[in-house]
Amino acid sequence: MPRRKRTAGSSSDGTEDSDFSADLEHTRASESVHRRSSTRLTRASLRLSRSSQDQKRGADRDETPPRTPTGNAPSSESDIEVSSPSNDHDERLAKELSLKEAAAHDLSHRPKRRRFHESYNFNMKCPTPGCNSLGHLTGRHERHFSISGCPLYHNLSADECKGKASTRDKQADERTLSHRQDENRHSTRSQAPTDRQLRYKEKVTELRRKRNSGLNKEQKEKYMEHNQSHGASREPLLENITSDYDLELFRKAQARASDDLDKLRLDGQVSEGSNMIKTIVFGRYELDTWYHSPYPEEYARLGRLYMCEFCLKYMKSQTILRRHLAKCVWKHPPGDEIYRKTNISVFEVDGKKNKIYCQNLCLLAKLFLDHKTLYYDVEPFLFYVMTEADNTGCHLVGYFSKEKNSFLNYNVSCILTMPQYMRQGYGKMLIDFSYLLSKVEEKVGSPERPLSDLGLISYRSYWKEVLLRYLNNFQGKEISIKEISQETAVNPVDIVSTLQSLQMLKYWKGKHLVLKRQDLIDDWKAKETKRGNGKTIDPTALKWTPPKGS
């Protein structure tokens, strides 16, 4: 190892030893080649390299021959390239270039290309009853995890799908060959059909003419038995419904659609068997969903929905949405505008008069609420939709619904703030507006239970704020929970629970006493001063009279 010690040394006159630097450079080059080589060694070359290493083990380090770009020691003296200080700069550049080319041809560092079915999660199973997830409708993949690719659902076997796939490939090759033969013909509008095209047209006409006009008794019984035994879990029998030619065209379209759906599923645009919409495109936002919503199955299995933010109609693709927006005349929710201050408006929408809009609103809300159960029975409810206006229209901020005739005096059945407007004060505005309506009705209100997690947090924060504001303005000596309830329209049960959480309710000598904690009031006043009066409801801006029944 004396060479190792001289790597950082120099001669007495301050110049490095040229022979040593050349040898060191040669050693480093051989080690770098050895590291970059990743080609597998055959048994013969491995034995040869071991024998050469044993023969040269006792030799000096500088005499170790460089390895070839394949990683093996050279088999003869003619293969050894001797590096000496006399080698010029061009030879070193040529050697480095050859090493780079060898590394470029070595593809072992690249990840192994996965086959199509290997990209799936194998914990998934095909939802078709009795299916083992083997085979694919296209005949090109070994497994499937959706109804669209299930051979059993389409009343076929995996081998039949493979046979149909090979037949389709042969037909495609024949069609490509025939197109090449017709390339020499001039492509003009008045070009007459070729003999091949005429023969094909006659063949199709003959195939369609041979189709039976109807089903016989045995076929009808077979179809009825199939429908009774399998129901919607299998595709209906399609034989003899149309000609064999048209049925084969339909099968080709099914296979192609299944292949396209699987590609979309791998890209994450279609969910795998969970029937849960992952994202929605809503106006200029793309929102991630939180919970399942019972949209129709053909929409629920899509990974992404496109929605009009004004009429709330849901669509399957960006193209359909773009065409819809070109002719949609809605710029605000239907119903009556009962509140407006600056750019904030609230519309009262009757579920009986605007049924489709309210149903779409409930389906949209279920994507972000866990405990919501109302979807389609919207007629007994009124919906109060809050919007934010700009030069393009009134954009949905949130809403709450309430029963037209509630026996338990619930002033809110369901409440939602859209995710893009959360943590901006709109939730408290909606709650405050619901209690404002209760004050106008001269009733005491409370939200319907159970509340969602975010709803419970919002309501507790609102009740705390209302109580601290009331206590800050209260100048008397004795305070009554009933008086607080009548002035704030908050249910006494909610007032008591809030006071208990704030540790402001104490039982002493057989009576409940409300403690006025000045520290909490001071903290609230500081937060109010810092927050300002940006997101508040102005009672004078409300133009509304309570409805007189449904």
Coordinates of C-alpha atoms in Angstrom, one line a residue:
M1 CA 0.0 0.0 0.0
P2 CA 2.8 2.6 -0.4
R3 CA 1.1 4.0 -3.4
R4 CA -1.9 4.9 -1.3
K5 CA 0.3 7.0 1.0
R6 CA 1.7 9.0 -1.9
T7 CA -1.6 10.1 -3.3
A8 CA -1.5 13.4 -1.4
G9 CA 2.3 13.8 -1.5
S10 CA 4.6 15.7 -3.8
S11 CA 8.3 15.8 -4.6
S12 CA 10.8 18.0 -2.8
D13 CA 10.8 20.7 -5.4
G14 CA 7.0 21.1 -5.3
T15 CA 6.1 19.1 -8.5
E16 CA 4.2 15.8 -8.4
D17 CA 5.7 12.6 -9.7
S18 CA 4.4 12.2 -13.3
D19 CA 4.9 8.4 -13.3
F20 CA 2.9 8.0 -10.1
S21 CA 0.0 10.2 -11.3
A22 CA -0.3 8.3 -14.5
D23 CA -0.4 5.0 -12.6
L24 CA -3.0 6.3 -10.2
E25 CA -5.1 7.6 -13.0
H26 CA -4.9 4.2 -14.7
T27 CA -6.0 2.5 -11.5
R28 CA -9.0 4.8 -11.0
A29 CA -10.1 4.3 -14.5
S30 CA -10.1 0.5 -14.1
E31 CA -12.1 0.8 -10.9
S32 CA -14.7 3.1 -12.4
V33 CA -15.1 0.6 -15.3
H34 CA -15.6 -2.2 -12.8
R35 CA -18.3 -0.2 -11.0
R36 CA -20.3 0.9 -14.0
S37 CA -20.3 -2.6 -15.5
S38 CA -23.5 -4.6 -14.6
T39 CA -23.6 -7.3 -17.3
R40 CA -24.1 -10.8 -16.0
L41 CA -21.1 -13.1 -16.1
T42 CA -21.3 -16.6 -17.6
R43 CA -19.9 -19.5 -15.7
A44 CA -16.9 -19.8 -18.1
S45 CA -16.0 -16.1 -17.9
L46 CA -16.4 -16.2 -14.1
R47 CA -13.9 -19.1 -13.8
L48 CA -11.6 -17.3 -16.1
S49 CA -11.7 -14.1 -14.2
R50 CA -11.1 -16.0 -10.9
S51 CA -8.1 -17.8 -12.3
S52 CA -6.6 -14.6 -13.6
Q53 CA -7.2 -12.9 -10.2
D54 CA -5.4 -15.8 -8.4
Q55 CA -2.4 -15.6 -10.7
K56 CA -2.0 -11.8 -10.2
R57 CA -3.0 -11.6 -6.5
G58 CA 0.6 -11.3 -5.4
A59 CA 1.6 -8.8 -8.0
D60 CA 1.9 -5.1 -7.5
R61 CA -1.4 -3.0 -7.7
D62 CA -0.1 -1.1 -10.7
E63 CA 0.3 -4.3 -12.7
T64 CA -3.4 -5.2 -12.5
P65 CA -4.8 -5.3 -16.1
P66 CA -7.8 -3.1 -16.7
R67 CA -11.1 -4.9 -17.2
T68 CA -13.0 -4.9 -20.4
P69 CA -16.3 -3.0 -20.8
T70 CA -18.2 -6.2 -20.1
G71 CA -16.7 -6.5 -16.6
N72 CA -14.5 -9.6 -17.4
A73 CA -10.8 -9.8 -17.3
P74 CA -9.3 -10.0 -20.9
S75 CA -8.7 -13.6 -22.1
S76 CA -5.4 -13.0 -23.9
E77 CA -2.5 -10.5 -23.9
S78 CA -3.8 -9.0 -27.2
D79 CA -6.9 -7.8 -25.4
I80 CA -5.0 -5.9 -22.7
E81 CA -4.7 -2.2 -23.3
V82 CA -1.5 -0.9 -21.6
S83 CA -1.8 2.6 -20.2
S84 CA 1.4 4.5 -19.8
P85 CA 2.3 8.1 -19.2
S86 CA 3.2 8.4 -22.9
N87 CA -0.5 8.0 -23.9
D88 CA -1.7 11.2 -25.3
H89 CA -5.0 13.1 -24.5
D90 CA -6.8 11.7 -27.5
E91 CA -6.4 8.1 -26.5
R92 CA -7.9 8.8 -23.1
L93 CA -10.9 10.6 -24.6
A94 CA -11.5 7.7 -27.0
K95 CA -11.4 5.2 -24.1
E96 CA -13.8 7.3 -22.0
L97 CA -16.2 7.5 -25.0
S98 CA -16.1 3.8 -25.5
L99 CA -16.9 3.3 -21.8
K100 CA -19.9 5.7 -22.0
E101 CA -21.3 3.8 -25.0
A102 CA -21.0 0.5 -23.2
A103 CA -22.9 1.9 -20.2
A104 CA -25.5 3.4 -22.5
H105 CA -26.1 -0.1 -24.1
D106 CA -26.4 -1.6 -20.6
L107 CA -30.2 -1.6 -19.8
S108 CA -30.0 -3.5 -16.5
H109 CA -30.4 -0.3 -14.5
R110 CA -33.7 0.5 -16.1
P111 CA -36.9 -0.7 -14.3
K112 CA -38.5 -3.8 -15.7
R113 CA -41.5 -2.9 -17.9
R114 CA -44.6 -4.2 -16.3
R115 CA -47.3 -6.0 -18.2
F116 CA -50.7 -4.4 -18.3
H117 CA -52.3 -6.6 -15.6
E118 CA -49.3 -6.3 -13.3
S119 CA -50.2 -2.6 -12.6
Y120 CA -53.4 -3.6 -10.8
N121 CA -53.9 -4.1 -7.2
F122 CA -54.3 -7.9 -6.8
N123 CA -56.4 -7.5 -3.6
M124 CA -59.2 -6.3 -5.9
K125 CA -61.7 -8.9 -7.2
C126 CA -64.2 -8.8 -10.1
P127 CA -67.6 -7.8 -8.7
T128 CA -69.4 -10.4 -10.9
P129 CA -70.7 -13.3 -8.7
G130 CA -68.7 -16.5 -9.3
C131 CA -65.9 -14.8 -11.3
N132 CA -62.3 -15.6 -10.4
S133 CA -60.9 -12.4 -12.1
L134 CA -59.0 -14.5 -14.7
G135 CA -59.0 -13.5 -18.4
H136 CA -60.1 -10.3 -20.0
L137 CA -62.8 -9.4 -22.6
T138 CA -60.1 -8.0 -24.9
G139 CA -58.2 -11.3 -24.8
R140 CA -54.9 -9.5 -24.3
H141 CA -54.6 -9.5 -20.5
E142 CA -54.4 -12.3 -17.9
R143 CA -56.7 -10.7 -15.2
H144 CA -59.5 -8.2 -14.9
F145 CA -61.1 -6.4 -11.9
S146 CA -64.1 -4.7 -13.4
I147 CA -67.4 -5.6 -15.0
S148 CA -66.4 -4.0 -18.3
G149 CA -63.5 -6.5 -18.8
C150 CA -65.2 -9.6 -17.3
P151 CA -65.7 -12.4 -19.8
L152 CA -68.2 -14.2 -17.5
Y153 CA -70.4 -11.1 -17.3
H154 CA -70.5 -11.1 -21.1
N155 CA -71.4 -14.8 -21.2
L156 CA -68.0 -15.8 -22.6
S157 CA -64.9 -17.7 -21.4
A158 CA -61.3 -16.5 -21.3
D159 CA -60.4 -18.9 -24.1
E160 CA -63.2 -17.6 -26.3
C161 CA -62.0 -14.0 -25.7
K162 CA -58.5 -14.9 -26.7
G163 CA -59.8 -16.6 -29.9
K164 CA -61.9 -13.6 -30.8
A165 CA -58.8 -11.4 -30.2
S166 CA -56.7 -13.4 -32.6
T167 CA -59.5 -13.3 -35.2
R168 CA -59.7 -9.5 -34.8
D169 CA -55.9 -9.2 -35.3
K170 CA -56.0 -11.2 -38.5
Q171 CA -58.9 -9.1 -39.9
A172 CA -56.9 -6.0 -39.0
D173 CA -53.8 -7.3 -40.8
E174 CA -55.9 -8.2 -43.9
R175 CA -57.5 -4.7 -43.8
T176 CA -54.1 -3.0 -43.6
L177 CA -52.9 -5.1 -46.5
S178 CA -55.9 -4.2 -48.7
H179 CA -55.4 -0.5 -47.9
R180 CA -51.8 -0.7 -49.0
Q181 CA -52.9 -2.2 -52.3
D182 CA -55.3 0.6 -52.8
E183 CA -52.8 3.4 -52.1
N184 CA -51.9 3.7 -55.8
R185 CA -55.5 4.8 -56.6
H186 CA -56.2 8.5 -56.7
S187 CA -58.3 9.6 -53.7
T188 CA -61.0 11.8 -55.2
R189 CA -64.6 12.3 -54.2
S190 CA -66.0 10.7 -57.3
Q191 CA -63.8 7.7 -57.0
A192 CA -65.8 4.5 -57.7
P193 CA -65.6 1.7 -55.1
T194 CA -63.2 -1.1 -55.8
D195 CA -64.2 -4.7 -56.6
R196 CA -63.0 -5.7 -53.1
Q197 CA -65.3 -3.1 -51.5
L198 CA -68.2 -4.2 -53.7
R199 CA -67.7 -7.8 -52.7
Y200 CA -67.5 -6.9 -49.0
K201 CA -70.8 -4.9 -49.3
E202 CA -72.6 -7.8 -50.9
K203 CA -71.3 -10.1 -48.2
V204 CA -72.5 -7.8 -45.4
T205 CA -75.9 -7.5 -47.1
E206 CA -76.2 -11.3 -47.4
L207 CA -75.2 -11.8 -43.7
R208 CA -77.9 -9.4 -42.6
R209 CA -80.5 -11.0 -44.8
K210 CA -79.9 -14.4 -43.3
R211 CA -80.9 -13.2 -39.8
N212 CA -83.9 -14.8 -38.4
S213 CA -86.9 -12.6 -38.0
G214 CA -87.8 -13.7 -34.5
L215 CA -87.0 -16.1 -31.7
N216 CA -88.5 -19.5 -31.5
K217 CA -90.1 -21.0 -28.4
E218 CA -86.9 -22.7 -27.1
Q219 CA -84.8 -19.6 -27.5
K220 CA -87.4 -17.5 -25.6
E221 CA -87.4 -20.0 -22.8
K222 CA -83.6 -20.0 -22.7
Y223 CA -83.5 -16.2 -22.5
M224 CA -86.1 -16.2 -19.8
E225 CA -84.2 -18.8 -17.7
H226 CA -81.0 -16.8 -18.1
N227 CA -82.6 -13.6 -16.9
Q228 CA -84.3 -15.3 -13.9
S229 CA -81.1 -17.1 -12.8
H230 CA -78.6 -14.2 -13.2
G231 CA -80.6 -11.0 -13.3
A232 CA -78.5 -7.9 -13.6
S233 CA -75.3 -9.8 -12.7
R234 CA -74.9 -11.0 -16.3
E235 CA -75.4 -9.4 -19.7
P236 CA -78.6 -10.5 -21.5
L237 CA -78.1 -13.1 -24.2
L238 CA -77.6 -11.3 -27.5
E239 CA -77.7 -14.1 -30.0
N240 CA -80.4 -14.0 -32.7
I241 CA -81.3 -10.4 -31.7
T242 CA -79.5 -9.1 -34.7
S243 CA -77.3 -10.4 -37.4
D244 CA -74.0 -12.1 -36.7
Y245 CA -72.1 -9.4 -38.5
D246 CA -73.7 -6.6 -36.4
L247 CA -73.3 -8.6 -33.2
E248 CA -69.6 -9.0 -34.0
L249 CA -69.3 -5.3 -34.5
F250 CA -70.9 -4.7 -31.1
R251 CA -68.4 -7.2 -29.5
K252 CA -65.5 -5.3 -31.1
A253 CA -66.8 -2.0 -29.7
Q254 CA -67.2 -3.6 -26.2
A255 CA -63.6 -4.9 -26.2
R256 CA -62.3 -1.6 -27.4
A257 CA -64.3 0.3 -24.7
S258 CA -63.1 -2.1 -22.0
D259 CA -59.5 -1.6 -23.1
D260 CA -59.9 2.2 -22.9
L261 CA -61.6 2.0 -19.5
D262 CA -58.7 -0.1 -18.1
K263 CA -56.2 2.5 -19.4
L264 CA -58.2 5.3 -17.7
R265 CA -58.3 3.2 -14.5
L266 CA -54.6 2.8 -14.5
D267 CA -54.2 6.5 -14.9
G268 CA -56.4 7.1 -11.9
Q269 CA -59.3 8.7 -13.9
V270 CA -61.6 5.8 -13.2
S271 CA -61.9 4.2 -9.7
E272 CA -61.3 0.4 -9.4
G273 CA -64.5 -1.2 -8.2
S274 CA -65.1 1.2 -5.3
N275 CA -67.7 3.2 -7.2
M276 CA -66.4 6.4 -5.4
I277 CA -65.8 9.6 -7.2
K278 CA -62.3 10.8 -6.3
T279 CA -62.4 14.4 -7.7
I280 CA -64.9 16.8 -9.2
V281 CA -64.2 19.8 -11.5
F282 CA -66.4 22.6 -10.1
G283 CA -66.0 25.9 -11.8
R284 CA -62.3 26.9 -11.7
Y285 CA -61.6 24.4 -8.9
E286 CA -60.8 20.7 -8.9
L287 CA -61.9 19.3 -5.5
D288 CA -61.0 16.0 -3.9
T289 CA -64.0 14.3 -2.4
W290 CA -64.2 12.9 1.1
Y291 CA -67.1 10.5 1.1
H292 CA -69.3 8.3 -1.2
S293 CA -72.3 9.9 -2.9
P294 CA -75.1 7.8 -4.5
Y295 CA -74.7 9.2 -8.0
P296 CA -76.1 6.9 -10.8
E297 CA -73.8 3.9 -11.4
E298 CA -72.6 5.1 -14.8
Y299 CA -71.3 8.3 -13.2
A300 CA -70.2 6.8 -9.8
R301 CA -67.7 4.5 -11.4
L302 CA -65.9 7.4 -13.0
G303 CA -63.0 8.8 -11.0
R304 CA -63.8 12.3 -11.9
L305 CA -67.1 14.3 -12.5
Y306 CA -67.5 17.6 -14.2
M307 CA -70.2 19.9 -12.8
C308 CA -71.7 23.2 -13.9
E309 CA -71.3 25.4 -10.8
F310 CA -74.6 27.3 -11.6
C311 CA -77.2 24.6 -12.4
L312 CA -75.2 21.8 -10.7
K313 CA -75.7 19.4 -13.6
Y314 CA -73.0 16.6 -13.6
M315 CA -71.3 15.3 -16.7
K316 CA -68.8 12.7 -17.7
S317 CA -66.1 14.7 -19.6
Q318 CA -64.6 18.1 -20.1
T319 CA -66.0 18.2 -23.7
I320 CA -69.6 17.7 -22.5
L321 CA -69.1 20.4 -19.8
R322 CA -67.7 22.8 -22.4
R323 CA -70.7 22.3 -24.7
H324 CA -73.1 22.7 -21.7
L325 CA -71.5 25.9 -20.6
A326 CA -71.8 27.4 -24.1
K327 CA -75.6 27.1 -23.8
C328 CA -76.3 27.2 -20.0
V329 CA -78.2 30.4 -19.2
W330 CA -78.0 30.0 -15.4
K331 CA -75.8 32.5 -13.5
H332 CA -77.3 32.1 -10.0
P333 CA -79.4 29.5 -8.1
P334 CA -83.1 29.4 -8.8
G335 CA -85.6 30.8 -6.3
D336 CA -85.8 34.2 -4.6
E337 CA -82.9 36.3 -3.5
I338 CA -83.7 37.2 0.1
Y339 CA -80.4 38.6 1.3
R340 CA -77.7 40.8 -0.4
K341 CA -74.8 42.7 1.1
T342 CA -71.8 43.7 -1.1
N343 CA -71.1 40.5 -3.1
I344 CA -72.7 38.0 -0.7
S345 CA -76.3 36.8 -1.6
V346 CA -78.6 34.2 -0.2
F347 CA -81.3 32.5 -2.3
E348 CA -84.3 30.6 -1.0
V349 CA -85.0 27.6 -3.1
D350 CA -88.1 25.5 -2.7
G351 CA -87.4 21.7 -3.0
K352 CA -90.9 21.3 -4.5
K353 CA -90.5 23.9 -7.2
N354 CA -86.9 23.2 -8.1
K355 CA -86.6 19.5 -7.5
I356 CA -83.7 18.7 -9.9
Y357 CA -81.5 21.5 -8.7
C358 CA -82.1 20.5 -5.0
Q359 CA -81.4 16.8 -5.7
N360 CA -78.1 17.7 -7.4
L361 CA -77.2 20.0 -4.5
C362 CA -77.8 17.1 -2.0
L363 CA -75.7 14.7 -4.1
L364 CA -72.9 17.3 -4.2
A365 CA -73.1 17.8 -0.5
K366 CA -72.9 14.1 0.3
L367 CA -69.4 14.1 -1.3
F368 CA -68.2 16.2 1.7
L369 CA -70.6 15.0 4.5
D370 CA -70.6 11.7 6.3
H371 CA -74.0 11.6 8.1
K372 CA -76.2 13.0 5.3
T373 CA -79.1 10.7 4.3
L374 CA -81.4 13.0 2.3
Y375 CA -80.8 12.8 -1.5
Y376 CA -84.0 12.6 -3.6
D377 CA -86.9 13.4 -1.2
V378 CA -86.4 17.2 -1.3
E379 CA -90.0 18.4 -1.6
P380 CA -90.6 18.9 2.2
F381 CA -87.5 21.2 2.5
L382 CA -86.3 24.7 1.8
F383 CA -82.8 25.3 0.7
Y384 CA -80.9 28.5 1.5
V385 CA -78.0 28.9 -0.9
M386 CA -75.2 31.4 -0.2
T387 CA -73.3 32.7 -3.2
E388 CA -70.4 35.1 -3.9
A389 CA -70.9 37.2 -7.0
D390 CA -68.4 38.5 -9.5
N391 CA -68.5 39.5 -13.2
T392 CA -69.1 35.8 -14.3
G393 CA -72.0 35.0 -12.0
C394 CA -73.0 33.9 -8.4
H395 CA -70.6 31.2 -7.3
L396 CA -71.8 28.6 -4.7
V397 CA -70.2 29.2 -1.3
G398 CA -72.4 26.9 0.9
Y399 CA -76.0 26.2 1.8
F400 CA -78.2 24.9 4.6
S401 CA -81.6 23.2 4.4
K402 CA -84.5 23.2 6.8
E403 CA -87.9 21.5 7.0
K404 CA -90.9 23.6 6.0
N405 CA -92.8 22.3 9.1
S406 CA -90.5 21.0 11.8
F407 CA -92.2 19.7 15.0
L408 CA -88.9 19.9 16.9
N409 CA -88.2 23.4 15.8
Y410 CA -85.0 22.4 13.9
N411 CA -83.8 25.4 12.0
V412 CA -81.1 23.5 10.1
S413 CA -81.4 20.0 8.6
C414 CA -78.1 19.9 6.7
I415 CA -75.4 22.5 6.4
L416 CA -72.3 22.6 4.1
T417 CA -69.6 25.1 3.2
M418 CA -67.8 24.2 0.0
P419 CA -64.1 23.1 0.6
Q420 CA -62.6 26.0 -1.3
Y421 CA -64.4 28.5 1.0
M422 CA -63.7 26.8 4.3
R423 CA -61.8 28.5 7.1
Q424 CA -62.8 31.9 5.8
G425 CA -65.8 32.7 8.1
Y426 CA -68.6 31.5 5.7
G427 CA -69.6 28.6 8.0
K428 CA -70.4 31.0 10.9
M429 CA -72.3 33.3 8.4
L430 CA -74.5 30.4 7.4
I431 CA -75.2 29.4 11.0
D432 CA -75.8 33.1 12.0
F433 CA -78.2 33.4 9.0
S434 CA -80.2 30.3 10.1
Y435 CA -80.7 31.8 13.6
L436 CA -81.6 35.2 12.0
L437 CA -84.5 33.4 10.3
S438 CA -85.5 31.9 13.6
K439 CA -85.6 35.3 15.2
V440 CA -87.8 36.6 12.4
E441 CA -90.1 33.6 12.9
E442 CA -90.0 34.3 16.7
K443 CA -88.9 30.8 17.4
V444 CA -86.0 29.1 19.2
G445 CA -84.0 26.9 16.8
S446 CA -81.4 24.1 17.0
P447 CA -79.6 22.1 14.3
E448 CA -80.8 18.6 13.5
R449 CA -78.7 15.8 15.0
P450 CA -76.3 14.1 14.4
L451 CA -73.9 16.8 13.4
S452 CA -70.8 16.1 11.3
D453 CA -67.4 16.6 12.9
L454 CA -66.8 19.9 11.2
G455 CA -70.4 20.9 11.8
L456 CA -70.1 20.3 15.5
I457 CA -66.9 22.3 15.7
S458 CA -68.5 25.2 13.8
Y459 CA -71.6 25.2 16.0
R460 CA -69.7 25.1 19.3
S461 CA -67.6 28.0 18.2
Y462 CA -70.7 29.9 17.2
W463 CA -72.5 29.3 20.5
K464 CA -69.4 30.3 22.4
E465 CA -69.2 33.5 20.5
V466 CA -72.9 34.3 21.0
L467 CA -72.8 33.7 24.7
L468 CA -69.6 35.8 25.3
R469 CA -71.1 38.6 23.3
Y470 CA -74.3 38.5 25.3
L471 CA -72.4 38.4 28.6
N472 CA -70.1 41.3 27.5
N473 CA -73.2 43.5 26.8
F474 CA -75.2 42.3 29.9
Q475 CA -75.4 44.9 32.6
G476 CA -77.8 43.3 35.1
K477 CA -77.1 41.3 38.2
E478 CA -79.2 38.2 37.6
I479 CA -79.1 36.3 34.3
S480 CA -81.5 33.7 33.0
I481 CA -80.9 31.0 30.5
K482 CA -84.4 31.5 29.2
E483 CA -83.7 35.2 28.5
I484 CA -80.5 34.3 26.7
S485 CA -82.5 31.8 24.6
Q486 CA -85.2 34.3 23.7
E487 CA -82.8 37.0 22.7
T488 CA -80.3 34.8 20.7
A489 CA -82.8 32.2 19.4
V490 CA -80.4 29.4 20.6
N491 CA -82.0 26.4 22.2
P492 CA -81.6 26.3 26.1
V493 CA -80.0 22.8 25.8
D494 CA -77.3 24.2 23.5
I495 CA -76.7 27.1 25.9
V496 CA -76.3 24.9 28.9
S497 CA -73.9 22.5 27.1
T498 CA -71.8 25.5 25.9
L499 CA -71.7 27.0 29.4
Q500 CA -70.5 23.7 30.9
S501 CA -67.8 23.4 28.3
L502 CA -66.6 26.9 29.2
Q503 CA -66.8 26.1 32.9
M504 CA -69.1 29.0 33.5
L505 CA -72.0 27.0 35.1
K506 CA -71.8 26.1 38.8
Y507 CA -74.2 24.4 41.1
W508 CA -74.3 26.1 44.5
K509 CA -76.9 25.8 47.4
G510 CA -79.4 24.0 45.2
K511 CA -79.2 26.6 42.4
H512 CA -77.3 26.8 39.1
L513 CA -75.2 29.9 38.8
V514 CA -73.7 31.4 35.6
L515 CA -70.2 32.7 36.2
K516 CA -69.1 35.7 34.2
R517 CA -65.5 34.9 33.4
Q518 CA -63.9 38.1 32.4
D519 CA -60.7 36.4 31.1
L520 CA -62.7 34.6 28.4
I521 CA -64.6 37.7 27.5
D522 CA -61.3 39.7 27.1
D523 CA -59.9 37.0 24.9
W524 CA -63.0 37.1 22.7
K525 CA -62.9 40.9 22.5
A526 CA -59.2 40.8 21.4
K527 CA -60.0 38.2 18.7
E528 CA -63.0 40.3 17.5
T529 CA -60.8 43.4 17.2
K530 CA -58.2 41.5 15.3
R531 CA -60.7 39.8 13.0
G532 CA -62.7 42.9 12.1
N533 CA -66.2 42.9 10.7
G534 CA -65.6 41.4 7.3
K535 CA -67.7 38.2 7.4
T536 CA -70.9 39.1 9.3
I537 CA -74.6 39.0 8.6
D538 CA -76.4 42.3 8.5
P539 CA -80.1 41.8 9.7
T540 CA -81.1 45.0 7.8
A541 CA -80.2 43.4 4.5
L542 CA -82.7 40.5 4.9
K543 CA -85.9 40.9 2.8
W544 CA -87.9 37.9 3.9
T545 CA -91.2 36.8 5.4
P546 CA -91.8 33.4 6.8
P547 CA -93.5 31.0 4.4
K548 CA -97.0 30.0 5.2
G549 CA -96.8 26.2 4.9
S550 CA -96.0 24.2 1.8

